[in-house]
């Protein structure tokens, strides 16, 4: 005989708001988790090393998940287990985990370059597919998918070609899903932060020796930009506001110059001028 779930229990299960946040141990992901917990979400947050998620070890609404995007099968298994524990689908899925690699395209080992693109783009896409499949299992098929992309999609970062390619791919995936999910209850947000004051650069690997003055000048500029950027908490607030609005689309966040003025001028200016300004900005000469 089938067991009947009491109505009250069914309702509370539907009302429970659950979120997946990859890359919860640091920077932007850490700030997003704090805000989602404050909003009343149960959060499944990830890191490669669970010891890096100790901020919330006493909070029963935080669930630590080990996830490494360089291991796609393991990442899928970790996501599915978390999704099951969350009741079959997340209310919100924030694909935030990421890292950078720095070095000239031609100097980098092809395998190292491809592995980074695969982890940042293809592994993330695998998890996004599972998330959207999860949304469909719960009537009315509602859910919000966030890809944390980057303003690097519009202003490629010098000597970070793999990162630029992966983020451009992620934004293209967002755009594809925004169109594909029209008329459904699925919301897709392509979130593009500008430089944000996180440990992102500290975690960055060099793919080749940085022995040229030009490379060191560019690196110094990247360091300065990050140090002068808004705090991860400020950027996380922009993401939470976008979640509250509940509309699919591109959401930029960052300084007025990077996130507002830059994209506007870039749309109006010819490509050659845009690239010249970008090169001056980063000291590429
Ligand atoms: N900071 C910026 O200026 C900026 C600008 C635009 C976009 N973004 C994007 O924002 C996101 C968060 O970056 P952040 O600035 O907050 O940097 P961060 O402080 O270095 O945080 C990166 C997060 O990603 C996780 N991570 C790194 N490599 C991973 C891997 N192989 N598998 C799974 N997780 C991994 C890290 O976790 P563990 O190391 O603990 O595993 C950490 O939680 C990234 O997608 C980044 O591209 C950042």
Short mmCIF file of C-alpha atoms and ligand atoms in Angstrom, two decimals:
data_model
loop_
_atom_site.label_atom_id
_atom_site.label_comp_id
_atom_site.label_asym_id
_atom_site.label_seq_id
_atom_site.Cartn_x
_atom_site.Cartn_y
_atom_site.Cartn_z
CA UNK A 1 0.00 0.00 0.00
CA UNK A 2 1.48 3.44 -0.90
CA UNK A 3 2.37 5.62 2.05
CA UNK A 4 0.68 9.03 2.08
CA UNK A 5 2.74 12.10 2.92
CA UNK A 6 0.85 14.43 5.30
CA UNK A 7 -0.24 17.65 3.55
CA UNK A 8 1.63 19.85 6.07
CA UNK A 9 4.87 17.98 5.39
CA UNK A 10 4.42 18.27 1.61
CA UNK A 11 3.88 22.00 1.93
CA UNK A 12 6.91 22.55 4.13
CA UNK A 13 9.05 20.55 1.69
CA UNK A 14 7.83 22.81 -1.15
CA UNK A 15 8.45 25.97 0.83
CA UNK A 16 11.96 24.97 1.88
CA UNK A 17 14.37 27.11 -0.10
CA UNK A 18 17.58 25.35 -0.99
CA UNK A 19 20.70 26.62 -2.70
CA UNK A 20 23.83 25.13 -4.22
CA UNK A 21 26.89 27.40 -4.18
CA UNK A 22 30.09 26.05 -5.67
CA UNK A 23 33.32 27.65 -4.48
CA UNK A 24 31.91 28.57 -1.05
CA UNK A 25 35.21 28.57 0.81
CA UNK A 26 36.48 31.96 -0.31
CA UNK A 27 35.75 35.32 -1.90
CA UNK A 28 32.46 35.80 -3.68
CA UNK A 29 31.07 32.31 -2.98
CA UNK A 30 31.72 32.71 0.74
CA UNK A 31 29.87 36.04 0.76
CA UNK A 32 26.94 34.62 -1.26
CA UNK A 33 26.54 31.72 1.19
CA UNK A 34 26.42 34.12 4.15
CA UNK A 35 23.66 36.17 2.48
CA UNK A 36 21.63 33.12 1.38
CA UNK A 37 21.75 31.69 4.93
CA UNK A 38 20.57 35.07 6.22
CA UNK A 39 17.72 34.94 3.67
CA UNK A 40 16.60 31.62 5.14
CA UNK A 41 18.00 29.20 2.56
CA UNK A 42 19.46 25.79 3.33
CA UNK A 43 22.80 25.92 1.52
CA UNK A 44 25.00 23.22 0.03
CA UNK A 45 28.40 24.87 -0.38
CA UNK A 46 31.52 23.39 -1.90
CA UNK A 47 35.30 23.42 -1.66
CA UNK A 48 37.98 20.98 -2.70
CA UNK A 49 39.05 20.67 0.93
CA UNK A 50 36.16 20.49 3.40
CA UNK A 51 38.41 22.03 6.07
CA UNK A 52 38.03 25.33 4.16
CA UNK A 53 34.29 25.39 4.92
CA UNK A 54 34.61 25.59 8.69
CA UNK A 55 32.94 29.08 8.89
CA UNK A 56 29.54 27.41 9.08
CA UNK A 57 30.40 24.14 10.84
CA UNK A 58 27.91 24.91 13.64
CA UNK A 59 25.04 25.84 11.31
CA UNK A 60 22.63 22.95 10.61
CA UNK A 61 21.40 24.74 7.46
CA UNK A 62 24.86 24.62 5.87
CA UNK A 63 25.93 21.38 4.19
CA UNK A 64 29.58 21.03 3.18
CA UNK A 65 30.30 19.30 -0.14
CA UNK A 66 33.69 18.28 -1.53
CA UNK A 67 33.92 19.29 -5.19
CA UNK A 68 36.78 19.53 -7.65
CA UNK A 69 35.87 20.74 -11.13
CA UNK A 70 38.99 19.03 -12.49
CA UNK A 71 37.25 15.70 -11.71
CA UNK A 72 34.03 15.88 -13.79
CA UNK A 73 32.64 12.45 -12.80
CA UNK A 74 33.31 13.13 -9.12
CA UNK A 75 31.76 16.59 -9.45
CA UNK A 76 28.58 15.13 -10.98
CA UNK A 77 28.31 12.51 -8.22
CA UNK A 78 28.79 15.19 -5.54
CA UNK A 79 26.13 17.41 -7.14
CA UNK A 80 23.60 14.59 -7.48
CA UNK A 81 24.07 13.51 -3.85
CA UNK A 82 23.59 17.11 -2.67
CA UNK A 83 20.55 17.55 -4.91
CA UNK A 84 18.95 14.38 -3.52
CA UNK A 85 19.60 15.59 0.03
CA UNK A 86 17.98 18.92 -0.90
CA UNK A 87 14.77 17.12 -1.92
CA UNK A 88 15.47 16.40 -5.60
CA UNK A 89 16.08 19.92 -6.87
CA UNK A 90 17.66 23.15 -5.67
CA UNK A 91 15.64 26.34 -5.61
CA UNK A 92 18.78 28.24 -6.62
CA UNK A 93 21.97 26.90 -8.15
CA UNK A 94 24.98 29.25 -8.15
CA UNK A 95 27.84 27.94 -10.28
CA UNK A 96 30.54 30.13 -8.82
CA UNK A 97 33.67 27.98 -8.40
CA UNK A 98 36.52 29.13 -10.57
CA UNK A 99 40.19 29.89 -10.88
CA UNK A 100 42.55 31.70 -13.20
CA UNK A 101 45.72 30.78 -15.01
CA UNK A 102 48.22 33.40 -16.14
CA UNK A 103 50.66 33.19 -19.01
CA UNK A 104 51.10 33.68 -22.74
CA UNK A 105 48.89 31.42 -24.86
CA UNK A 106 51.80 30.17 -26.99
CA UNK A 107 54.03 29.50 -23.98
CA UNK A 108 51.47 27.47 -22.03
CA UNK A 109 51.42 23.69 -22.32
CA UNK A 110 48.41 22.71 -24.47
CA UNK A 111 47.24 20.11 -21.96
CA UNK A 112 47.38 22.54 -19.03
CA UNK A 113 45.42 25.12 -21.03
CA UNK A 114 42.78 22.59 -22.11
CA UNK A 115 42.38 21.17 -18.59
CA UNK A 116 41.61 24.61 -17.23
CA UNK A 117 39.00 25.29 -19.92
CA UNK A 118 37.47 21.84 -19.37
CA UNK A 119 37.21 22.35 -15.61
CA UNK A 120 35.86 25.91 -15.75
CA UNK A 121 33.47 25.41 -18.64
CA UNK A 122 32.66 21.76 -19.31
CA UNK A 123 32.46 20.56 -15.70
CA UNK A 124 30.35 23.57 -14.78
CA UNK A 125 28.06 22.85 -17.75
CA UNK A 126 27.64 19.26 -16.56
CA UNK A 127 26.43 20.49 -13.18
CA UNK A 128 24.14 23.09 -14.77
CA UNK A 129 22.55 20.35 -16.88
CA UNK A 130 21.85 18.32 -13.72
CA UNK A 131 20.43 21.41 -12.01
CA UNK A 132 18.00 22.17 -14.85
CA UNK A 133 16.98 18.49 -14.99
CA UNK A 134 16.36 18.74 -11.23
CA UNK A 135 14.14 21.85 -11.62
CA UNK A 136 11.90 19.90 -14.03
CA UNK A 137 11.17 17.18 -11.48
CA UNK A 138 9.45 19.54 -9.08
CA UNK A 139 6.17 21.18 -10.15
CA UNK A 140 5.91 23.79 -11.55
CA UNK A 141 9.49 23.19 -12.68
CA UNK A 142 10.72 26.34 -11.02
CA UNK A 143 14.37 27.06 -10.30
CA UNK A 144 17.09 29.63 -10.79
CA UNK A 145 20.45 28.87 -12.36
CA UNK A 146 23.28 31.38 -11.95
CA UNK A 147 26.53 31.21 -13.87
CA UNK A 148 29.18 33.37 -12.28
CA UNK A 149 30.88 34.48 -15.46
CA UNK A 150 32.98 37.65 -15.67
CA UNK A 151 33.27 41.05 -17.31
CA UNK A 152 36.26 39.36 -18.98
CA UNK A 153 33.64 38.19 -21.50
CA UNK A 154 33.39 41.79 -22.70
CA UNK A 155 36.94 42.89 -21.80
CA UNK A 156 39.29 39.91 -22.15
CA UNK A 157 42.06 39.84 -19.55
CA UNK A 158 45.54 39.85 -21.08
CA UNK A 159 47.57 36.65 -20.67
CA UNK A 160 44.49 34.82 -19.39
CA UNK A 161 43.21 33.33 -22.66
CA UNK A 162 41.98 30.03 -21.15
CA UNK A 163 39.98 31.89 -18.52
CA UNK A 164 38.54 34.30 -21.12
CA UNK A 165 37.52 31.40 -23.36
CA UNK A 166 35.91 29.46 -20.50
CA UNK A 167 33.93 32.47 -19.24
CA UNK A 168 32.84 33.41 -22.77
CA UNK A 169 31.62 29.82 -23.18
CA UNK A 170 29.78 29.98 -19.87
CA UNK A 171 28.06 33.21 -20.87
CA UNK A 172 27.13 31.67 -24.23
CA UNK A 173 25.62 28.75 -22.34
CA UNK A 174 23.63 31.19 -20.19
CA UNK A 175 22.35 32.97 -23.31
CA UNK A 176 21.39 29.63 -24.88
CA UNK A 177 19.49 28.57 -21.77
CA UNK A 178 17.78 31.94 -21.37
CA UNK A 179 16.24 31.44 -24.83
CA UNK A 180 15.66 27.71 -24.36
CA UNK A 181 13.90 28.17 -21.01
CA UNK A 182 11.58 30.97 -22.16
CA UNK A 183 8.00 30.19 -21.22
CA UNK A 184 9.10 27.84 -18.43
CA UNK A 185 9.53 28.54 -14.72
CA UNK A 186 13.33 28.38 -15.02
CA UNK A 187 15.30 31.61 -14.53
CA UNK A 188 18.86 31.87 -15.84
CA UNK A 189 21.18 34.67 -14.70
CA UNK A 190 24.55 35.34 -16.29
CA UNK A 191 26.33 37.17 -13.48
CA UNK A 192 29.39 39.15 -14.59
CA UNK A 193 31.49 40.67 -11.82
CA UNK A 194 34.27 43.09 -12.59
CA UNK A 195 37.43 43.12 -10.49
CA UNK A 196 36.47 42.12 -6.96
CA UNK A 197 38.70 42.20 -3.87
CA UNK A 198 39.01 38.44 -3.32
CA UNK A 199 42.00 36.04 -3.05
CA UNK A 200 41.41 35.13 -6.74
CA UNK A 201 44.88 36.29 -7.88
CA UNK A 202 46.61 34.54 -4.96
CA UNK A 203 45.08 31.24 -6.09
CA UNK A 204 46.07 31.87 -9.72
CA UNK A 205 48.69 29.63 -11.31
CA UNK A 206 51.30 30.82 -13.76
CA UNK A 207 51.33 28.60 -16.84
CA UNK A 208 54.79 29.80 -17.87
CA UNK A 209 57.70 31.64 -16.24
CA UNK A 210 56.99 35.37 -15.85
CA UNK A 211 60.41 36.62 -16.75
CA UNK A 212 59.51 39.46 -19.07
CA UNK A 213 58.97 43.04 -17.95
CA UNK A 214 55.80 43.13 -20.05
CA UNK A 215 54.24 40.16 -18.27
CA UNK A 216 55.20 41.55 -14.89
CA UNK A 217 53.67 44.92 -15.77
CA UNK A 218 50.39 43.25 -16.76
CA UNK A 219 50.41 41.12 -13.61
CA UNK A 220 50.97 44.22 -11.46
CA UNK A 221 47.98 45.88 -13.14
CA UNK A 222 45.78 42.83 -12.50
CA UNK A 223 46.85 42.90 -8.84
CA UNK A 224 46.09 46.61 -8.54
CA UNK A 225 42.68 46.24 -10.18
CA UNK A 226 41.66 43.51 -7.77
CA UNK A 227 42.91 45.41 -4.72
CA UNK A 228 40.91 48.48 -5.81
CA UNK A 229 37.74 46.52 -6.60
CA UNK A 230 34.61 46.36 -4.45
CA UNK A 231 34.40 43.83 -1.62
CA UNK A 232 32.95 40.38 -2.32
CA UNK A 233 30.08 41.26 0.04
CA UNK A 234 29.11 44.23 -2.18
CA UNK A 235 29.14 42.04 -5.28
CA UNK A 236 27.23 39.26 -3.48
CA UNK A 237 24.51 41.80 -2.59
CA UNK A 238 24.10 42.53 -6.32
CA UNK A 239 23.62 38.83 -6.95
CA UNK A 240 21.03 38.51 -4.17
CA UNK A 241 19.14 41.51 -5.60
CA UNK A 242 19.11 39.78 -8.99
CA UNK A 243 17.76 36.60 -7.37
CA UNK A 244 15.00 38.61 -5.71
CA UNK A 245 14.08 40.24 -9.05
CA UNK A 246 13.75 36.73 -10.48
CA UNK A 247 14.34 37.74 -14.11
CA UNK A 248 16.57 35.96 -16.61
CA UNK A 249 19.35 38.00 -18.17
CA UNK A 250 22.86 39.40 -17.81
CA UNK A 251 23.68 41.10 -14.50
CA UNK A 252 26.93 43.08 -14.24
CA UNK A 253 28.47 44.03 -10.92
CA UNK A 254 31.50 46.09 -9.99
CA UNK A 255 32.86 49.62 -10.03
CA UNK A 256 30.90 52.25 -11.98
CA UNK A 257 33.73 52.43 -14.54
CA UNK A 258 33.99 48.67 -15.15
CA UNK A 259 30.41 47.52 -14.82
CA UNK A 260 28.43 50.51 -16.15
CA UNK A 261 30.49 52.98 -18.19
CA UNK A 262 32.87 50.44 -19.78
CA UNK A 263 30.20 48.13 -21.27
CA UNK A 264 28.18 51.13 -22.51
CA UNK A 265 31.18 52.74 -24.25
CA UNK A 266 32.29 49.35 -25.60
CA UNK A 267 28.90 48.94 -27.29
CA UNK A 268 29.18 52.37 -28.91
CA UNK A 269 32.90 52.41 -29.80
CA UNK A 270 34.42 50.61 -32.80
CA UNK A 271 36.31 47.38 -32.00
CA UNK A 272 39.73 48.87 -32.76
CA UNK A 273 39.24 51.72 -30.29
CA UNK A 274 37.89 49.36 -27.63
CA UNK A 275 40.97 47.12 -27.94
CA UNK A 276 43.33 50.10 -27.86
CA UNK A 277 41.78 51.40 -24.63
CA UNK A 278 41.93 47.88 -23.13
CA UNK A 279 45.62 47.55 -24.03
CA UNK A 280 46.42 50.97 -22.48
CA UNK A 281 44.46 50.05 -19.36
CA UNK A 282 46.49 46.87 -18.86
CA UNK A 283 49.83 48.25 -19.97
CA UNK A 284 50.02 45.88 -22.98
CA UNK A 285 52.64 47.54 -25.17
N1 LIG B 1 37.63 38.26 -8.12
C1 LIG B 1 37.34 38.79 -9.29
O1 LIG B 1 37.80 39.89 -9.64
C2 LIG B 1 36.38 38.08 -10.23
C3 LIG B 1 35.91 38.82 -11.32
C4 LIG B 1 35.03 38.19 -12.20
C5 LIG B 1 34.62 36.88 -11.97
N2 LIG B 1 35.09 36.20 -10.91
C6 LIG B 1 34.63 34.83 -10.72
O2 LIG B 1 34.04 34.70 -9.44
C7 LIG B 1 34.15 33.35 -9.02
C8 LIG B 1 34.67 33.32 -7.59
O3 LIG B 1 36.01 33.81 -7.60
P1 LIG B 1 36.62 34.63 -6.37
O4 LIG B 1 37.06 35.92 -6.91
O5 LIG B 1 35.71 34.61 -5.22
O6 LIG B 1 37.96 33.79 -6.12
P2 LIG B 1 38.45 32.90 -4.89
O7 LIG B 1 38.35 33.67 -3.63
O8 LIG B 1 39.76 32.34 -5.30
O9 LIG B 1 37.36 31.73 -4.82
C9 LIG B 1 37.34 30.68 -5.77
C10 LIG B 1 36.46 29.55 -5.26
O10 LIG B 1 36.45 28.52 -6.27
C11 LIG B 1 36.89 27.30 -5.69
N3 LIG B 1 37.72 26.55 -6.62
C12 LIG B 1 38.93 26.89 -7.14
N4 LIG B 1 39.38 25.93 -7.96
C13 LIG B 1 38.45 24.94 -7.94
C14 LIG B 1 38.32 23.67 -8.56
N5 LIG B 1 39.29 23.17 -9.38
N6 LIG B 1 37.22 22.92 -8.33
C15 LIG B 1 36.25 23.37 -7.52
N7 LIG B 1 36.30 24.55 -6.87
C16 LIG B 1 37.39 25.33 -7.09
C17 LIG B 1 37.71 27.69 -4.46
O11 LIG B 1 37.59 26.64 -3.52
P3 LIG B 1 38.84 25.82 -2.90
O12 LIG B 1 40.10 26.46 -3.40
O13 LIG B 1 38.66 25.93 -1.43
O14 LIG B 1 38.61 24.45 -3.43
C18 LIG B 1 37.00 28.95 -3.97
O15 LIG B 1 35.94 28.65 -3.12
C19 LIG B 1 35.05 32.65 -10.04
O16 LIG B 1 34.27 31.92 -10.95
C20 LIG B 1 35.74 33.80 -10.74
O17 LIG B 1 36.12 33.47 -12.05
C21 LIG B 1 35.97 36.78 -10.01
#
